[in-house]
Short mmCIF file of C-alpha atoms (C1' of nucleotides) in Angstrom, two decimals:
data_model
loop_
_atom_site.label_atom_id
_atom_site.label_comp_id
_atom_site.label_asym_id
_atom_site.label_seq_id
_atom_site.Cartn_x
_atom_site.Cartn_y
_atom_site.Cartn_z
CA MET A 1 -125.78 -10.75 -26.67
CA PRO A 2 -124.37 -7.31 -26.01
CA SER A 3 -125.14 -7.50 -22.31
CA GLN A 4 -122.63 -10.34 -21.86
CA GLY A 5 -118.98 -9.74 -21.19
CA LEU A 6 -119.18 -6.05 -20.37
CA PRO A 7 -116.27 -4.72 -18.32
CA ARG A 8 -117.10 -3.87 -14.72
CA LEU A 9 -117.29 -0.12 -14.52
CA SER A 10 -118.99 2.18 -12.07
CA LEU A 11 -121.98 4.19 -13.25
CA ALA A 12 -119.81 7.30 -13.38
CA GLU A 13 -117.28 5.49 -15.58
CA TRP A 14 -119.97 4.23 -17.99
CA LEU A 15 -121.44 7.69 -18.15
CA VAL A 16 -118.10 9.30 -18.95
CA LEU A 17 -117.34 6.64 -21.55
CA CYS A 18 -120.70 7.18 -23.26
CA LEU A 19 -120.08 10.93 -23.37
CA LEU A 20 -116.68 10.34 -24.97
CA CYS A 21 -118.49 8.24 -27.57
CA GLU A 22 -120.71 11.20 -28.45
CA ALA A 23 -117.62 13.29 -29.16
CA PRO A 24 -114.02 13.49 -27.96
CA SER A 25 -113.91 15.68 -24.87
CA HIS A 26 -111.78 16.66 -21.89
CA GLY A 27 -112.18 16.51 -18.13
CA PHE A 28 -113.22 20.07 -17.52
CA ALA A 29 -116.00 20.02 -20.13
CA LEU A 30 -117.35 16.84 -18.55
CA THR A 31 -117.27 18.37 -15.08
CA ARG A 32 -119.49 21.21 -16.30
CA LEU A 33 -121.89 18.83 -18.01
CA LEU A 34 -122.14 16.63 -14.93
CA ALA A 35 -122.14 19.35 -12.25
CA GLY A 36 -125.25 19.96 -10.18
CA ASP A 37 -126.28 22.87 -12.40
CA GLY A 38 -125.10 21.22 -15.61
CA GLU A 39 -127.17 19.74 -18.38
CA LEU A 40 -126.79 16.11 -17.34
CA GLY A 41 -126.15 16.94 -13.69
CA GLN A 42 -129.90 17.42 -13.28
CA VAL A 43 -130.26 13.71 -13.88
CA TRP A 44 -127.10 12.35 -12.30
CA ARG A 45 -124.24 14.41 -11.00
CA VAL A 46 -120.65 13.22 -10.94
CA PRO A 47 -118.09 15.03 -8.76
CA LYS A 48 -114.95 16.38 -10.34
CA PRO A 49 -112.37 13.99 -8.85
CA VAL A 50 -114.52 11.05 -9.89
CA ILE A 51 -114.58 12.25 -13.50
CA TYR A 52 -110.81 12.62 -13.74
CA ARG A 53 -110.25 9.26 -12.07
CA ALA A 54 -112.78 7.70 -14.46
CA LEU A 55 -110.85 9.10 -17.43
CA GLN A 56 -107.61 7.66 -16.07
CA ARG A 57 -109.20 4.28 -15.49
CA LEU A 58 -110.84 4.19 -18.93
CA GLU A 59 -107.45 4.93 -20.49
CA ALA A 60 -105.78 2.25 -18.39
CA MET A 61 -108.41 -0.25 -19.53
CA GLY A 62 -107.98 0.66 -23.18
CA LEU A 63 -111.54 1.98 -23.49
CA ALA A 64 -110.41 5.55 -24.08
CA VAL A 65 -107.27 7.30 -25.22
CA THR A 66 -105.79 10.81 -25.12
CA VAL A 67 -105.72 11.90 -28.74
CA GLU A 68 -104.28 15.38 -28.39
CA VAL A 69 -103.18 18.03 -25.93
CA GLN A 70 -104.93 21.14 -27.17
CA PRO A 71 -103.65 24.62 -26.34
CA SER A 72 -106.75 26.51 -25.23
CA THR A 73 -107.30 30.17 -26.10
CA GLU A 74 -108.95 30.81 -22.75
CA GLY A 75 -106.81 28.94 -20.29
CA PRO A 76 -104.29 26.16 -19.84
CA ALA A 77 -103.93 23.33 -22.36
CA ARG A 78 -106.41 20.51 -22.14
CA SER A 79 -106.23 16.82 -22.99
CA LEU A 80 -108.71 15.74 -25.64
CA ILE A 81 -109.80 12.20 -24.91
CA ASP A 82 -111.68 9.90 -27.26
CA ALA A 83 -113.26 6.49 -26.90
CA THR A 84 -111.51 3.57 -28.58
CA ASN A 85 -113.37 1.05 -30.72
CA VAL A 86 -113.37 -1.35 -27.79
CA GLY A 87 -114.80 1.43 -25.66
CA ARG A 88 -117.50 2.20 -28.20
CA LYS A 89 -118.64 -1.39 -28.38
CA ALA A 90 -118.73 -1.70 -24.61
CA ALA A 91 -120.68 1.56 -24.27
CA ALA A 92 -123.22 0.53 -26.90
CA GLY A 93 -123.76 -2.80 -25.14
CA TRP A 94 -124.19 -1.15 -21.78
CA LEU A 95 -126.55 1.48 -23.11
CA ALA A 96 -128.87 -1.16 -24.57
CA SER A 97 -129.02 -3.30 -21.40
CA PRO A 98 -131.85 -3.05 -18.89
CA VAL A 99 -130.85 -2.85 -15.23
CA SER A 100 -131.18 -5.93 -13.03
CA HIS A 101 -132.47 -4.42 -9.80
CA ASN A 102 -135.31 -2.01 -9.30
CA ARG A 103 -133.14 0.08 -6.99
CA ASP A 104 -130.91 0.94 -9.96
CA ILE A 105 -133.69 2.41 -12.08
CA ARG A 106 -133.30 5.94 -10.72
CA SER A 107 -129.57 5.94 -11.23
CA GLU A 108 -128.70 3.67 -14.11
CA LEU A 109 -131.82 3.49 -16.26
CA LEU A 110 -132.49 7.23 -16.10
CA VAL A 111 -128.90 7.91 -17.11
CA LYS A 112 -129.27 5.57 -20.08
CA LEU A 113 -132.52 7.23 -21.10
CA ALA A 114 -130.91 10.66 -20.79
CA LEU A 115 -128.02 9.56 -23.00
CA LEU A 116 -130.41 8.10 -25.61
CA ASP A 117 -132.41 11.34 -25.44
CA ARG A 118 -129.25 13.41 -26.11
CA ALA A 119 -128.39 11.17 -29.04
CA GLY A 120 -131.92 11.43 -30.42
CA ALA A 121 -132.19 7.64 -30.27
CA ASP A 122 -135.42 5.70 -29.76
CA PRO A 123 -135.75 4.59 -26.11
CA ALA A 124 -138.48 2.03 -26.89
CA PRO A 125 -136.24 -1.08 -27.11
CA LEU A 126 -134.64 -0.31 -23.76
CA LEU A 127 -138.02 0.44 -22.15
CA ASP A 128 -139.40 -2.86 -23.44
CA ALA A 129 -136.36 -4.83 -22.32
CA GLN A 130 -136.61 -3.26 -18.89
CA ARG A 131 -140.29 -4.16 -18.68
CA ASP A 132 -139.56 -7.77 -19.64
CA LYS A 133 -136.94 -7.90 -16.93
CA LEU A 134 -139.10 -6.48 -14.13
CA GLN A 135 -142.46 -8.06 -14.96
CA PRO A 136 -141.54 -11.50 -13.55
CA VAL A 137 -139.97 -9.85 -10.53
CA ALA A 138 -143.23 -8.03 -9.86
CA GLU A 139 -145.20 -11.26 -10.14
CA ALA A 140 -142.86 -13.11 -7.80
CA LEU A 141 -143.13 -10.30 -5.26
CA GLU A 142 -146.91 -10.33 -5.35
CA ALA A 143 -146.97 -14.06 -4.83
CA ARG A 144 -144.66 -13.61 -1.88
CA LEU A 145 -146.75 -10.78 -0.50
CA ALA A 146 -149.79 -13.03 -0.31
CA GLU A 147 -147.95 -15.32 2.10
CA ALA A 148 -145.67 -12.94 3.94
CA THR A 149 -146.36 -12.09 7.56
CA GLY A 150 -144.78 -9.91 10.21
CA PHE A 151 -142.21 -7.39 9.12
CA GLU A 152 -141.31 -9.34 6.01
CA ARG A 153 -144.75 -8.34 4.79
CA THR A 154 -143.87 -4.66 5.22
CA VAL A 155 -140.67 -4.99 3.23
CA THR A 156 -142.37 -7.05 0.53
CA LEU A 157 -145.21 -4.56 0.30
CA TRP A 158 -142.70 -1.78 -0.20
CA ARG A 159 -140.92 -3.72 -2.92
CA CYS A 160 -144.21 -4.53 -4.66
CA GLU A 161 -145.26 -0.90 -4.74
CA THR A 162 -141.93 0.38 -6.01
CA VAL A 163 -141.63 -2.23 -8.75
CA ALA A 164 -145.22 -1.52 -9.80
CA ALA A 165 -144.32 2.18 -9.93
CA THR A 166 -141.42 1.41 -12.25
CA LEU A 167 -143.68 -0.60 -14.54
CA ARG A 168 -146.15 2.29 -14.67
CA PHE A 169 -143.27 4.65 -15.44
CA LEU A 170 -142.06 2.42 -18.27
CA ASP A 171 -145.58 2.25 -19.71
CA ALA A 172 -146.09 5.99 -19.49
CA MET A 173 -142.80 6.53 -21.29
CA ARG A 174 -144.13 4.55 -24.23
CA GLU A 175 -146.80 7.23 -24.79
CA PRO A 176 -144.75 10.41 -25.02
CA ALA A 177 -147.44 12.35 -26.91
CA ALA A 178 -149.84 12.37 -23.96
CA ALA A 179 -148.48 15.42 -22.18
CA ALA A 180 -145.82 16.69 -24.55
CA THR A 181 -148.56 17.87 -26.91
CA ALA A 182 -151.59 17.36 -24.69
CA GLY A 183 -154.97 17.74 -26.45
CA MET B 1 -141.52 19.39 18.49
CA PRO B 2 -139.37 16.30 18.85
CA SER B 3 -138.04 16.59 15.32
CA GLN B 4 -136.24 19.86 16.14
CA GLY B 5 -132.72 19.95 17.50
CA LEU B 6 -131.81 16.36 16.86
CA PRO B 7 -128.07 15.67 16.68
CA ARG B 8 -126.75 14.87 13.22
CA LEU B 9 -126.13 11.16 13.12
CA SER B 10 -125.86 8.74 10.25
CA LEU B 11 -128.61 6.19 9.79
CA ALA B 12 -126.32 3.50 11.18
CA GLU B 13 -125.68 5.60 14.27
CA TRP B 14 -129.39 6.23 14.88
CA LEU B 15 -130.10 2.56 14.40
CA VAL B 16 -127.42 1.52 16.90
CA LEU B 17 -128.63 4.12 19.39
CA CYS B 18 -132.23 2.89 19.12
CA LEU B 19 -131.09 -0.67 19.70
CA LEU B 20 -129.20 0.42 22.82
CA CYS B 21 -132.45 2.02 24.00
CA GLU B 22 -134.22 -1.34 23.69
CA ALA B 23 -131.63 -2.90 26.03
CA PRO B 24 -127.96 -2.40 26.89
CA SER B 25 -125.87 -4.35 24.41
CA HIS B 26 -122.37 -4.77 23.03
CA GLY B 27 -120.79 -4.49 19.61
CA PHE B 28 -120.69 -8.13 18.71
CA ALA B 29 -124.38 -8.72 19.47
CA LEU B 30 -125.26 -5.75 17.28
CA THR B 31 -123.11 -7.03 14.42
CA ARG B 32 -125.08 -10.29 14.45
CA LEU B 33 -128.40 -8.47 14.55
CA LEU B 34 -127.42 -6.19 11.69
CA ALA B 35 -125.53 -8.68 9.53
CA GLY B 36 -126.94 -9.73 6.18
CA ASP B 37 -128.42 -12.89 7.68
CA GLY B 38 -129.41 -11.23 10.95
CA GLU B 39 -132.86 -10.29 12.15
CA LEU B 40 -132.65 -6.61 11.30
CA GLY B 41 -130.08 -7.10 8.57
CA GLN B 42 -132.92 -8.24 6.31
CA VAL B 43 -134.19 -4.67 6.46
CA TRP B 44 -130.97 -2.71 6.71
CA ARG B 45 -127.53 -4.14 7.17
CA VAL B 46 -124.69 -2.33 8.92
CA PRO B 47 -121.10 -3.54 8.48
CA LYS B 48 -119.06 -4.40 11.52
CA PRO B 49 -116.55 -1.52 11.48
CA VAL B 50 -119.42 0.93 11.12
CA ILE B 51 -121.13 -0.46 14.21
CA TYR B 52 -118.04 -0.17 16.41
CA ARG B 53 -117.32 3.33 15.13
CA ALA B 54 -120.96 4.26 15.79
CA LEU B 55 -120.63 3.07 19.38
CA GLN B 56 -117.47 5.13 19.85
CA ARG B 57 -119.11 8.21 18.38
CA LEU B 58 -122.28 7.82 20.45
CA GLU B 59 -120.13 7.59 23.58
CA ALA B 60 -118.12 10.64 22.55
CA MET B 61 -121.36 12.58 22.05
CA GLY B 62 -122.73 11.54 25.42
CA LEU B 63 -125.63 9.61 23.88
CA ALA B 64 -124.37 6.26 25.12
CA VAL B 65 -122.03 5.03 27.81
CA THR B 66 -120.12 1.85 28.65
CA VAL B 67 -121.74 0.58 31.83
CA GLU B 68 -119.74 -2.55 32.43
CA VAL B 69 -117.05 -4.80 31.03
CA GLN B 70 -118.58 -8.25 31.32
CA PRO B 71 -116.42 -11.36 31.42
CA SER B 72 -118.07 -13.72 28.95
CA THR B 73 -118.31 -17.46 29.59
CA GLU B 74 -117.83 -18.20 25.90
CA GLY B 75 -115.09 -15.82 24.82
CA PRO B 76 -113.30 -12.60 25.64
CA ALA B 77 -114.83 -9.94 27.85
CA ARG B 78 -117.33 -7.59 26.22
CA SER B 79 -118.28 -3.99 26.88
CA LEU B 80 -121.92 -3.53 27.79
CA ILE B 81 -123.09 -0.19 26.44
CA ASP B 82 -126.30 1.59 27.36
CA ALA B 83 -128.04 4.69 26.08
CA THR B 84 -127.98 7.77 28.30
CA ASN B 85 -131.10 9.80 29.03
CA VAL B 86 -130.01 12.33 26.43
CA GLY B 87 -129.59 9.46 23.99
CA ARG B 88 -133.02 8.07 24.79
CA LYS B 89 -134.71 11.41 24.19
CA ALA B 90 -132.88 11.91 20.90
CA ALA B 91 -133.75 8.38 19.75
CA ALA B 92 -137.42 8.81 20.62
CA GLY B 93 -137.54 12.09 18.68
CA TRP B 94 -135.86 10.58 15.66
CA LEU B 95 -138.07 7.51 15.70
CA ALA B 96 -141.21 9.63 15.61
CA SER B 97 -140.08 11.87 12.73
CA PRO B 98 -141.08 11.27 9.13
CA VAL B 99 -138.32 11.43 6.54
CA SER B 100 -137.99 14.51 4.33
CA HIS B 101 -137.13 12.96 0.98
CA ASN B 102 -138.83 10.13 -0.81
CA ARG B 103 -135.44 8.56 -1.55
CA ASP B 104 -134.96 7.97 2.20
CA ILE B 105 -138.13 5.92 2.62
CA ARG B 106 -136.49 2.60 1.83
CA SER B 107 -133.61 3.22 4.20
CA GLU B 108 -134.78 5.47 7.01
CA LEU B 109 -138.55 4.96 7.21
CA LEU B 110 -138.36 1.18 6.89
CA VAL B 111 -135.75 1.10 9.65
CA LYS B 112 -138.03 3.17 11.89
CA LEU B 113 -140.98 0.91 11.14
CA ALA B 114 -138.84 -2.16 11.86
CA LEU B 115 -137.78 -0.68 15.21
CA LEU B 116 -141.38 0.19 16.12
CA ASP B 117 -142.40 -3.34 15.10
CA ARG B 118 -139.75 -4.86 17.38
CA ALA B 119 -140.95 -2.67 20.24
CA GLY B 120 -144.57 -3.61 19.61
CA ALA B 121 -145.40 0.09 19.16
CA ASP B 122 -148.17 1.45 16.95
CA PRO B 123 -146.75 2.68 13.62
CA ALA B 124 -149.89 4.68 12.75
CA PRO B 125 -148.69 8.12 13.96
CA LEU B 126 -145.47 7.82 11.97
CA LEU B 127 -147.32 6.58 8.88
CA ASP B 128 -149.73 9.52 9.10
CA ALA B 129 -146.96 12.05 9.63
CA GLN B 130 -145.11 10.62 6.64
CA ARG B 131 -148.23 10.87 4.52
CA ASP B 132 -148.75 14.50 5.54
CA LYS B 133 -145.19 15.23 4.57
CA LEU B 134 -145.29 13.61 1.14
CA GLN B 135 -148.82 14.53 0.02
CA PRO B 136 -147.92 18.16 -0.88
CA VAL B 137 -144.74 16.95 -2.58
CA ALA B 138 -146.82 14.63 -4.73
CA GLU B 139 -149.18 17.44 -5.67
CA ALA B 140 -146.33 19.79 -6.55
CA LEU B 141 -144.75 17.11 -8.72
CA GLU B 142 -147.98 16.47 -10.61
CA ALA B 143 -148.40 20.17 -11.26
CA ARG B 144 -144.87 20.28 -12.56
CA LEU B 145 -145.40 17.20 -14.69
CA ALA B 146 -148.26 18.88 -16.54
CA GLU B 147 -145.87 21.58 -17.75
CA ALA B 148 -142.59 19.70 -18.05
CA THR B 149 -141.15 18.94 -21.45
CA GLY B 150 -138.09 17.21 -22.80
CA PHE B 151 -136.06 15.11 -20.43
CA GLU B 152 -137.24 17.03 -17.39
CA ARG B 153 -140.58 15.38 -18.06
CA THR B 154 -138.97 11.94 -17.81
CA VAL B 155 -137.39 12.73 -14.46
CA THR B 156 -140.55 14.33 -13.13
CA LEU B 157 -142.63 11.38 -14.29
CA TRP B 158 -140.29 9.06 -12.42
CA ARG B 159 -140.53 11.13 -9.26
CA CYS B 160 -144.33 11.27 -9.52
CA GLU B 161 -144.62 7.52 -9.82
CA THR B 162 -142.27 6.78 -6.94
CA VAL B 163 -143.88 9.27 -4.56
CA ALA B 164 -147.30 7.89 -5.51
CA ALA B 165 -145.97 4.40 -4.75
CA THR B 166 -144.86 5.55 -1.31
CA LEU B 167 -148.30 7.03 -0.60
CA ARG B 168 -149.93 3.74 -1.63
CA PHE B 169 -147.50 1.89 0.63
CA LEU B 170 -148.34 4.14 3.56
CA ASP B 171 -152.07 3.63 2.96
CA ALA B 172 -151.72 -0.13 2.67
CA MET B 173 -149.81 -0.18 5.95
CA ARG B 174 -152.81 1.34 7.68
CA GLU B 175 -154.86 -1.80 6.90
CA PRO B 176 -152.71 -4.56 8.33
CA ALA B 177 -155.58 -7.06 8.65
CA ALA B 178 -156.11 -7.36 4.87
CA ALA B 179 -153.48 -10.00 4.17
CA ALA B 180 -152.30 -10.96 7.65
CA THR B 181 -155.60 -12.78 8.22
CA ALA B 182 -157.04 -12.70 4.73
CA GLY B 183 -160.61 -14.03 4.82
"C1'" DG C 1 -101.18 -30.76 24.36
"C1'" DG C 2 -102.66 -29.08 19.97
"C1'" DC C 3 -106.23 -27.67 17.19
"C1'" DC C 4 -110.76 -26.02 15.95
"C1'" DA C 5 -115.00 -23.29 16.36
"C1'" DG C 6 -117.19 -19.50 18.19
"C1'" DT C 7 -116.91 -15.00 20.54
"C1'" DA C 8 -115.30 -10.10 20.74
"C1'" DG C 9 -113.11 -6.51 18.77
"C1'" DT C 10 -109.44 -4.06 15.88
"C1'" DC C 11 -106.88 -3.17 11.74
"C1'" DT C 12 -105.69 -1.98 7.03
"C1'" DC C 13 -107.00 -0.82 2.67
"C1'" DC C 14 -109.82 0.96 -1.26
"C1'" DA C 15 -113.49 3.91 -3.35
"C1'" DT C 16 -116.39 7.91 -3.05
"C1'" DG C 17 -116.83 12.62 -2.75
"C1'" DA C 18 -116.32 17.55 -0.56
"C1'" DG C 19 -113.52 21.17 -0.99
"C1'" DA C 20 -109.07 23.39 -1.16
"C1'" DC C 21 -105.15 24.17 -4.01
"C1'" DT C 22 -102.12 24.93 -8.24
"C1'" DA C 23 -101.54 26.89 -12.53
"C1'" DC C 24 -102.40 29.12 -16.89
"C1'" DA C 25 -104.70 32.79 -20.09
"C1'" DG C 26 -107.00 36.98 -21.03
"C1'" DA C 27 -109.38 41.27 -19.25
"C1'" DT C 28 -109.36 45.18 -16.13
"C1'" DG C 29 -107.49 48.86 -13.28
"C1'" DC C 30 -104.09 52.27 -12.12
"C1'" DG D 1 -95.94 47.94 -16.93
"C1'" DC D 2 -97.66 44.94 -13.62
"C1'" DA D 3 -101.01 43.65 -10.19
"C1'" DT D 4 -105.23 41.63 -9.77
"C1'" DC D 5 -109.49 39.41 -11.01
"C1'" DT D 6 -112.25 35.96 -13.54
"C1'" DG D 7 -112.66 31.83 -15.88
"C1'" DT D 8 -110.38 27.60 -17.52
"C1'" DA D 9 -108.05 23.11 -16.55
"C1'" DG D 10 -106.59 19.88 -13.49
"C1'" DT D 11 -104.60 17.97 -8.96
"C1'" DC D 12 -104.43 17.23 -3.98
"C1'" DT D 13 -105.86 16.27 0.68
"C1'" DC D 14 -108.94 14.68 3.86
"C1'" DA D 15 -113.12 12.46 5.96
"C1'" DT D 16 -116.32 8.72 5.59
"C1'" DG D 17 -118.10 4.13 4.43
"C1'" DG D 18 -117.38 -0.45 3.94
"C1'" DA D 19 -114.86 -5.16 2.53
"C1'" DG D 20 -112.13 -8.32 4.58
"C1'" DA D 21 -108.11 -9.73 7.16
"C1'" DC D 22 -106.16 -9.95 11.67
"C1'" DT D 23 -105.73 -10.42 16.88
"C1'" DA D 24 -107.08 -12.50 20.95
"C1'" DC D 25 -109.69 -15.04 24.27
"C1'" DT D 26 -112.64 -19.28 25.68
"C1'" DG D 27 -114.23 -23.95 25.79
"C1'" DG D 28 -114.54 -28.45 23.53
"C1'" DC D 29 -112.54 -32.31 21.09
"C1'" DC D 30 -109.15 -35.70 19.52
#
DNA sequence: GGCCAGTAGTCTCCATGAGACTACAGATGC
DNA sequence: GCATCTGTAGTCTCATGGAGACTACTGGCC
């Protein structure tokens, strides 16, 4: 059960750790990747101070380690940081886990899908696991909607629609050919 | 155009101001209303320090004013705070305005609908205005989805589904009889 | 009289994040 | 030669939001 016993990290910290697992890197490179106009920043941006603090925290937790201080040809020296084996295992477990709440789909699930996409990995297992997790939630909400009155009905209706939208999204993601090579 | 020239307040500040417009109140009563187990806290909770800071800021901006320090029979004296005329106008303008981004539906629109519900006001104008605002966004996203490739397609697909869910929610809210008195 | 529960409000502390600041290397200008 | 500009690399400060502890006042109870 890789979803058990994961350390409690913020989304930014998980994201940074996963990027270190792709390849050893340093703060400045990560800030460019995760800036608003960066490659991953289109999906989820992480401000500079948060990245450097994440690196410090990951090191303090033994999930990452500074392997070398590289003299750069184009500026000051930079600290190359790599994930540890503990860090790699934690990252792999996190990456494979569906999110618990629908509100975290936009942030956490999309980040996981983006990371899998970068790695060229198959997103299908994660998509299926996420579907299995949300399907019962959707059913419970619809049951509740049938009975809800007053403003609780409004909130429940909203939750029903958004969970249903997530399920449709997950289904559509299972058929990538449809629009990628339409016809 | 009531949506023009509104002061820049946080959601918590708008919410507190609107509640003061319903009736003069004091910090502690608002904290109970907006606590996790409170009436409005089910929709949107506001932590205690944020409420008291909101009251201070609203007073500083001239949107609210302390009208009386009431000796309470069951505890220390409390400051009764009321909205000013300027505050009332601002609150009415805000309450009638649709939100600009789909991500703010859950927070801002639901709060507005909850406030209208409490006041017994008709939500239809706000629902229609919100629909008018999001309909072109939905169309633009679908056009973009047809061309998007790679991971941009994933993000666009997600946005399409969630905006579509909001539109369905807005439509369903226009037919309140359906489940309230299902026959 | 002392203590507890509820009321009313303030306080400190931590995390997030915007944006300024330091500092180093190479290119450019005069 | 050296001043300055651009890009690299990282740190610092400050404002805001929010969790939770703390103060302080009142009436009720043992």
